[in-house]
CSV table of C-alpha atoms and ligand atoms in Angstrom, one decimal:
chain,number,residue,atom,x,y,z
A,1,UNK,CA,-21.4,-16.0,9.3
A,2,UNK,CA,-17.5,-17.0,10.0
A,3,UNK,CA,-15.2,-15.1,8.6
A,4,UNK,CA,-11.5,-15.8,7.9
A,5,UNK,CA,-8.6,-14.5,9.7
A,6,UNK,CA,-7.5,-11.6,7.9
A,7,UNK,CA,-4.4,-9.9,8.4
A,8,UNK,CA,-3.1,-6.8,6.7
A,9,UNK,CA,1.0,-5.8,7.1
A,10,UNK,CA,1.2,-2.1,6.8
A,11,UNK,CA,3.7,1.2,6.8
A,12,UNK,CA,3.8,2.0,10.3
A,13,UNK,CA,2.8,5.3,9.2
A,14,UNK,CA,-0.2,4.4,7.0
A,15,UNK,CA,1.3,6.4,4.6
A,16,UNK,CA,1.6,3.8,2.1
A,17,UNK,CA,-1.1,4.1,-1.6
A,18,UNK,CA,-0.8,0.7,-1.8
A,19,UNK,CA,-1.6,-0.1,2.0
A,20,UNK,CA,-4.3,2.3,1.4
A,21,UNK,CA,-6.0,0.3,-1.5
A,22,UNK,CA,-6.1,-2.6,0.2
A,23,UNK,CA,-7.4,-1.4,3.3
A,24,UNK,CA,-10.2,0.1,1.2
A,25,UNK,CA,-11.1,-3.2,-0.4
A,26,UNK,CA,-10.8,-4.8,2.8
A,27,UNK,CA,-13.6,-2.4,4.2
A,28,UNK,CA,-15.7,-2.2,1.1
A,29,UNK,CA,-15.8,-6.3,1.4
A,30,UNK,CA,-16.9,-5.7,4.6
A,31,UNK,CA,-14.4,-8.4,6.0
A,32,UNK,CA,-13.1,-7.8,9.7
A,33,UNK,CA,-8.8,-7.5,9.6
A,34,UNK,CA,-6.3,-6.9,12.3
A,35,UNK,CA,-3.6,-4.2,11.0
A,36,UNK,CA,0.2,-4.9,11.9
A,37,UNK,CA,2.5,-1.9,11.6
A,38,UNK,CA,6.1,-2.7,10.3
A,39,UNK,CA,8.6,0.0,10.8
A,40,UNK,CA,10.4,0.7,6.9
A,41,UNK,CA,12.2,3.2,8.1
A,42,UNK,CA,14.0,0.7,10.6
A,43,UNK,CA,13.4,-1.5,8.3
A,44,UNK,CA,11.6,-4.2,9.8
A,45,UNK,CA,10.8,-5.3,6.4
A,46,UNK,CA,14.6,-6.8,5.8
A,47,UNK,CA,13.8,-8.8,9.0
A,48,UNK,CA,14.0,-12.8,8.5
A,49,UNK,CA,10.4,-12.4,10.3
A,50,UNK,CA,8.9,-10.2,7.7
A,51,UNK,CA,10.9,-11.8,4.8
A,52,UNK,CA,9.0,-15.4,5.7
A,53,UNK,CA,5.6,-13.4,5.7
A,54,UNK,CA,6.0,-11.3,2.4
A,55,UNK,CA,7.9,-12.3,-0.8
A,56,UNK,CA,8.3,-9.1,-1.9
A,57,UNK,CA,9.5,-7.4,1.7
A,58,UNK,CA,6.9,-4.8,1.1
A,59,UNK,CA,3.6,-3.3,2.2
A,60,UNK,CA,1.6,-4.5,1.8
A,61,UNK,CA,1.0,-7.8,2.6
A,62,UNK,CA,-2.3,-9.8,3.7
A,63,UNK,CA,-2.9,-12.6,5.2
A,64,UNK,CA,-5.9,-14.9,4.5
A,65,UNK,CA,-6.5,-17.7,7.0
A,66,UNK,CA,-2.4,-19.5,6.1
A,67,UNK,CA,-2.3,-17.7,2.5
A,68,UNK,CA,0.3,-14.6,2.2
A,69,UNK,CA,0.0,-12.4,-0.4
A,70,UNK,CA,2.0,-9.4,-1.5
A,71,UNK,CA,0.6,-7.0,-4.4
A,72,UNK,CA,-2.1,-4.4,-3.4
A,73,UNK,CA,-3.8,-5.2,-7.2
A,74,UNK,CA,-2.8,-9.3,-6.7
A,75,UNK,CA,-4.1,-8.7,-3.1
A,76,UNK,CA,-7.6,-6.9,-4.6
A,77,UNK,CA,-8.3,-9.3,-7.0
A,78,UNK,CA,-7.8,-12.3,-5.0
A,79,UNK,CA,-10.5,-10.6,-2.3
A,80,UNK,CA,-12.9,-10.3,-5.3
A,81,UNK,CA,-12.4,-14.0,-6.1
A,82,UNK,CA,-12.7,-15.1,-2.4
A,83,UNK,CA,-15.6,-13.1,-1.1
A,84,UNK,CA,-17.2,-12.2,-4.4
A,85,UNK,CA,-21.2,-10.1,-5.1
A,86,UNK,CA,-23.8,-10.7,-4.7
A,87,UNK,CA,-22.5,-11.7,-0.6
A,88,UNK,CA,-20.0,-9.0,-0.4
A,89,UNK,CA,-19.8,-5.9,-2.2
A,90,UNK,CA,-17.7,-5.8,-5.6
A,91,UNK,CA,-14.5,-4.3,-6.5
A,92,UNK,CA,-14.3,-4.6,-10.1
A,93,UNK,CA,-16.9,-3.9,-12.5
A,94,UNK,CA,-19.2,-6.3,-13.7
A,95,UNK,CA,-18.9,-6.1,-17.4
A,96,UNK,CA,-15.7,-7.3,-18.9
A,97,UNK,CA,-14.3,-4.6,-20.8
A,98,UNK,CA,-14.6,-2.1,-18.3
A,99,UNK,CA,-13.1,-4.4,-15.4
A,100,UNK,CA,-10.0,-5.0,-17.8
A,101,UNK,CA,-10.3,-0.9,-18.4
A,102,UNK,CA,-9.9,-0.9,-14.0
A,103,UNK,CA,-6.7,-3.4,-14.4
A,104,UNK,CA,-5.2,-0.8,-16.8
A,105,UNK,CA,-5.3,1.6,-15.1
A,106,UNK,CA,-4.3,0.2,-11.8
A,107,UNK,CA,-1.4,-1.5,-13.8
A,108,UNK,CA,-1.0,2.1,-15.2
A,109,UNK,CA,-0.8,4.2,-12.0
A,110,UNK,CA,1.8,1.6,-10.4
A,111,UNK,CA,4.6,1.2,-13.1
A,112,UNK,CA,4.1,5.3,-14.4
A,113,UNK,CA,3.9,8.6,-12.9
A,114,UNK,CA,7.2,8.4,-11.7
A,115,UNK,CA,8.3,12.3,-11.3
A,116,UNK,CA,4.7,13.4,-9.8
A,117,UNK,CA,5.1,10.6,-7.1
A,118,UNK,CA,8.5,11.9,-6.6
A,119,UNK,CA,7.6,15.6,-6.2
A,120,UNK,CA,3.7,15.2,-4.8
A,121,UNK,CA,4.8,11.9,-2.2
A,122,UNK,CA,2.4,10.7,-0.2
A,123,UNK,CA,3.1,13.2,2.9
A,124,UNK,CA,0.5,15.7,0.9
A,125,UNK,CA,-1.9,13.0,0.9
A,126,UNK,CA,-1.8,12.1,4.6
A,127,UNK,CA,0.2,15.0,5.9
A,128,UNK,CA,-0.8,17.9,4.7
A,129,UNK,CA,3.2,18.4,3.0
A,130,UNK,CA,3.7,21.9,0.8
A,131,UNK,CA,6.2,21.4,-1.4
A,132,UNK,CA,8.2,23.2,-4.2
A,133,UNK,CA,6.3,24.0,-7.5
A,134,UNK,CA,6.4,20.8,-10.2
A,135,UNK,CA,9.6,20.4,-12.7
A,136,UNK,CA,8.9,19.7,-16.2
A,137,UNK,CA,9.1,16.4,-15.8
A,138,UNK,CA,6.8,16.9,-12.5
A,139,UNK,CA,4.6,18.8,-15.2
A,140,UNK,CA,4.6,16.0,-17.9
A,141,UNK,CA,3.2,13.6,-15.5
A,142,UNK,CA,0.8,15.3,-14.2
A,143,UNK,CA,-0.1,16.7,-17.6
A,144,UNK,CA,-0.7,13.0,-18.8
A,145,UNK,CA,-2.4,12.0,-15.4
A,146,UNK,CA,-5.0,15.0,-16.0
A,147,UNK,CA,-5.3,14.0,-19.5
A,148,UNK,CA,-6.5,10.4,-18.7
A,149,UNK,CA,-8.7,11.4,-16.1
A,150,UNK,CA,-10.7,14.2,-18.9
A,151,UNK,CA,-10.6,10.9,-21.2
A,152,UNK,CA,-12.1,7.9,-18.5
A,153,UNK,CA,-14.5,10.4,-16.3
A,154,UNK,CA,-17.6,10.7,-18.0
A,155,UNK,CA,-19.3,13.4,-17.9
A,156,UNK,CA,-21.5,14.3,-14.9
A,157,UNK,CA,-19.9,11.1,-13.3
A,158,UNK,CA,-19.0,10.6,-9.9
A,159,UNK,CA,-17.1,7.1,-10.6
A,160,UNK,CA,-15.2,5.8,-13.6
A,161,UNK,CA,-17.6,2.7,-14.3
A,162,UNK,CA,-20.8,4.0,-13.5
A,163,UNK,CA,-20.5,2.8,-9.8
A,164,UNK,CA,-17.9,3.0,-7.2
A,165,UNK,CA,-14.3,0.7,-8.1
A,166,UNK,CA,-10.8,0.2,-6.3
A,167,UNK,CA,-9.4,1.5,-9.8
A,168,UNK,CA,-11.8,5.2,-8.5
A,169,UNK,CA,-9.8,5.3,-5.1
A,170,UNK,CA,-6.5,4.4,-7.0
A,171,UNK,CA,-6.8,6.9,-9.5
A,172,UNK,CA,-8.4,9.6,-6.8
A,173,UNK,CA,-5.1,8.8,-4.7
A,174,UNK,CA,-2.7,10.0,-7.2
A,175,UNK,CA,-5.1,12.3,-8.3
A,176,UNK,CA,-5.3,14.3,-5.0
A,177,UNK,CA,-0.9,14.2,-5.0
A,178,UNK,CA,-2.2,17.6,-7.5
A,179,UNK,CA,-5.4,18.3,-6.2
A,180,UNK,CA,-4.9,18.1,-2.1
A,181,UNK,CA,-1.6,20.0,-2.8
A,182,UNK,CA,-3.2,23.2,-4.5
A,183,UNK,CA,-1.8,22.5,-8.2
A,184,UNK,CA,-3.9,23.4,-11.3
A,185,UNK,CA,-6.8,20.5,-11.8
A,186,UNK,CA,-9.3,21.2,-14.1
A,187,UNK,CA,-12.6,21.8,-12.0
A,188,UNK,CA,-14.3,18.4,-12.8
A,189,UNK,CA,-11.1,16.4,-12.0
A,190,UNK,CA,-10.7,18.1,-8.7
A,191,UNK,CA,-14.5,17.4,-7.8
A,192,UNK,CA,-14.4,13.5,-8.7
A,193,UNK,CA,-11.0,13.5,-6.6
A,194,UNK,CA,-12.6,14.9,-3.9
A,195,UNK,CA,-15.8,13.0,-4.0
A,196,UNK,CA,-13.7,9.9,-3.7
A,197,UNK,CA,-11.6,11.3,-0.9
A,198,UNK,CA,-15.4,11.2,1.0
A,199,UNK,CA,-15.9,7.5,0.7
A,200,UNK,CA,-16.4,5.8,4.1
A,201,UNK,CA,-13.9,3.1,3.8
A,202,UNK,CA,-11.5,5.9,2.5
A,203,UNK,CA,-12.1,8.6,5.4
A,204,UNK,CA,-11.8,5.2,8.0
A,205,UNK,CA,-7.9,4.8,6.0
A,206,UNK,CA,-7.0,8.5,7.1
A,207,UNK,CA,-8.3,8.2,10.3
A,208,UNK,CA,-6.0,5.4,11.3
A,209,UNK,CA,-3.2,7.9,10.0
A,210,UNK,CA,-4.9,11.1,11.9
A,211,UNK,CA,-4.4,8.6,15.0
A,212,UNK,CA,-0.6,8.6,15.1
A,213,UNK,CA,-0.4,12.3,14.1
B,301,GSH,N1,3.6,-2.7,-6.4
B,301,GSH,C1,3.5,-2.8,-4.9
B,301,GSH,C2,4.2,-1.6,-4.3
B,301,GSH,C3,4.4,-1.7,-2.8
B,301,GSH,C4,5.4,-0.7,-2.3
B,301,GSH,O1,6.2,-0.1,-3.0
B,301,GSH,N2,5.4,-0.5,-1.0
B,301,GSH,C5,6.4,0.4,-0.4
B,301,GSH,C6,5.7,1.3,0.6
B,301,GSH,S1,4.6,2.5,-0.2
B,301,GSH,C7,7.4,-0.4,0.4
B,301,GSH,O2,7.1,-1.4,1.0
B,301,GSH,N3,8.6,0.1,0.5
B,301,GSH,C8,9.7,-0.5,1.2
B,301,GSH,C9,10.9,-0.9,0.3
B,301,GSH,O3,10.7,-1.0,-0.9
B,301,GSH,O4,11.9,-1.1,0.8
B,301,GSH,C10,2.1,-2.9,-4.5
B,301,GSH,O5,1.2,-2.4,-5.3
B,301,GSH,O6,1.8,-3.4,-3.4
């Protein structure tokens, strides 16, 4: 079978959440991609180059044959459309309520969560960072994140939906900011982060960023 050309702009770090989700669906889908690096913190992203390849000048950004799209949740659901189940695997749940419950929350953990991304950045994720202890604020967020997670996880589950979603490594990513770091996670919280953390097309993501280490 022919596939597209498929190209995914990324941190030049891979130490973006959003690069991260993307790359993730892009695996999952089973859909070959070449990864370009570009440099934010020489910011090749203000570049005319990258500014006619991305509206937003961020990462990331895929390309699909001659379509550009910035947006990792834009970007995922425009993969489910394009190379959608039985043929390739699915991103989103089936049933409608609970995909709209997956949009939520990836709506959620991209606007919110503000102080905890602050004080938990994605170093700890992909770097192994050890920072100071959380601020109230810090504390709030983190409080509320924990709190959603004991109200979506059912119990004895491994995913949110009953099988594996983009919206499970979203959440597990912000997630493991607490867990990965050592904070206080309630024990079922920390499993289900951590059982995410294993997924192949997640472990392939931190390998490209173990590469450069
Ligand atoms: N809402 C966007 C967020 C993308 C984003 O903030 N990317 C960051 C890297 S993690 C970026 O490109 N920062 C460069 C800048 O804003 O100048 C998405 O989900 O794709």
């Amino acid at each position: 079978m022919s596939h597209p050309n498929i190209i995914l702009w990324s941190d030049a770090n891979f130490f973006s959440p959003y690069v991260m989700s993307v790359y993730v669906a892009l695996s999952e889908k089973g859909l070959p991609f070449t990864l370009k690096r570009i440099d934010l913190a020489r910011d090749e992203h203000h570049e005319r180059a990258y500014g006619e390849i991305s509206l937003t000048r961020r990462v990331p950004t895929l390309q699909v044959d001659d379509f550009l799209l910035s947006e990792s949740s834009a970007i995922a659901e425009y993969l489910e459309d394009s190379f959608p189940a039985p043929e390739y695997e699915r991103l989103y749940p089936r049933d409608r309520q609970k995909r709209a419950r997956a949009r939520e929350l990836q709506a959620w953990l991209r606007s919110d969560f503000m102080p905890l991304r602050q004080q938990r950045p994605t170093d700890v994720l992909f770097a192994g960072a050890r920072l100071a202890p959380l601020d109230d604020a810090g504390k709030a967020s983190a409080q509320a994140l924990i709190a959603a997670a004991e109200r979506l996880l059912p119990a004895g589950q491994q995913n949110l939906f009953g099988e594996w979603t983009i919206a499970d490594t979203d959440f597990a990513v912000m997630l493991n900011r607490l867990v990965l770091h050592g904070d206080a996670v309630p024990q079922r919280i920390a499993d289900y982060a951590h059982f995410q953390w294993q997924r192949a097309s997640v472990q392939l993501w931190l390998a490209e960023s173990a590469r450069l280490a």
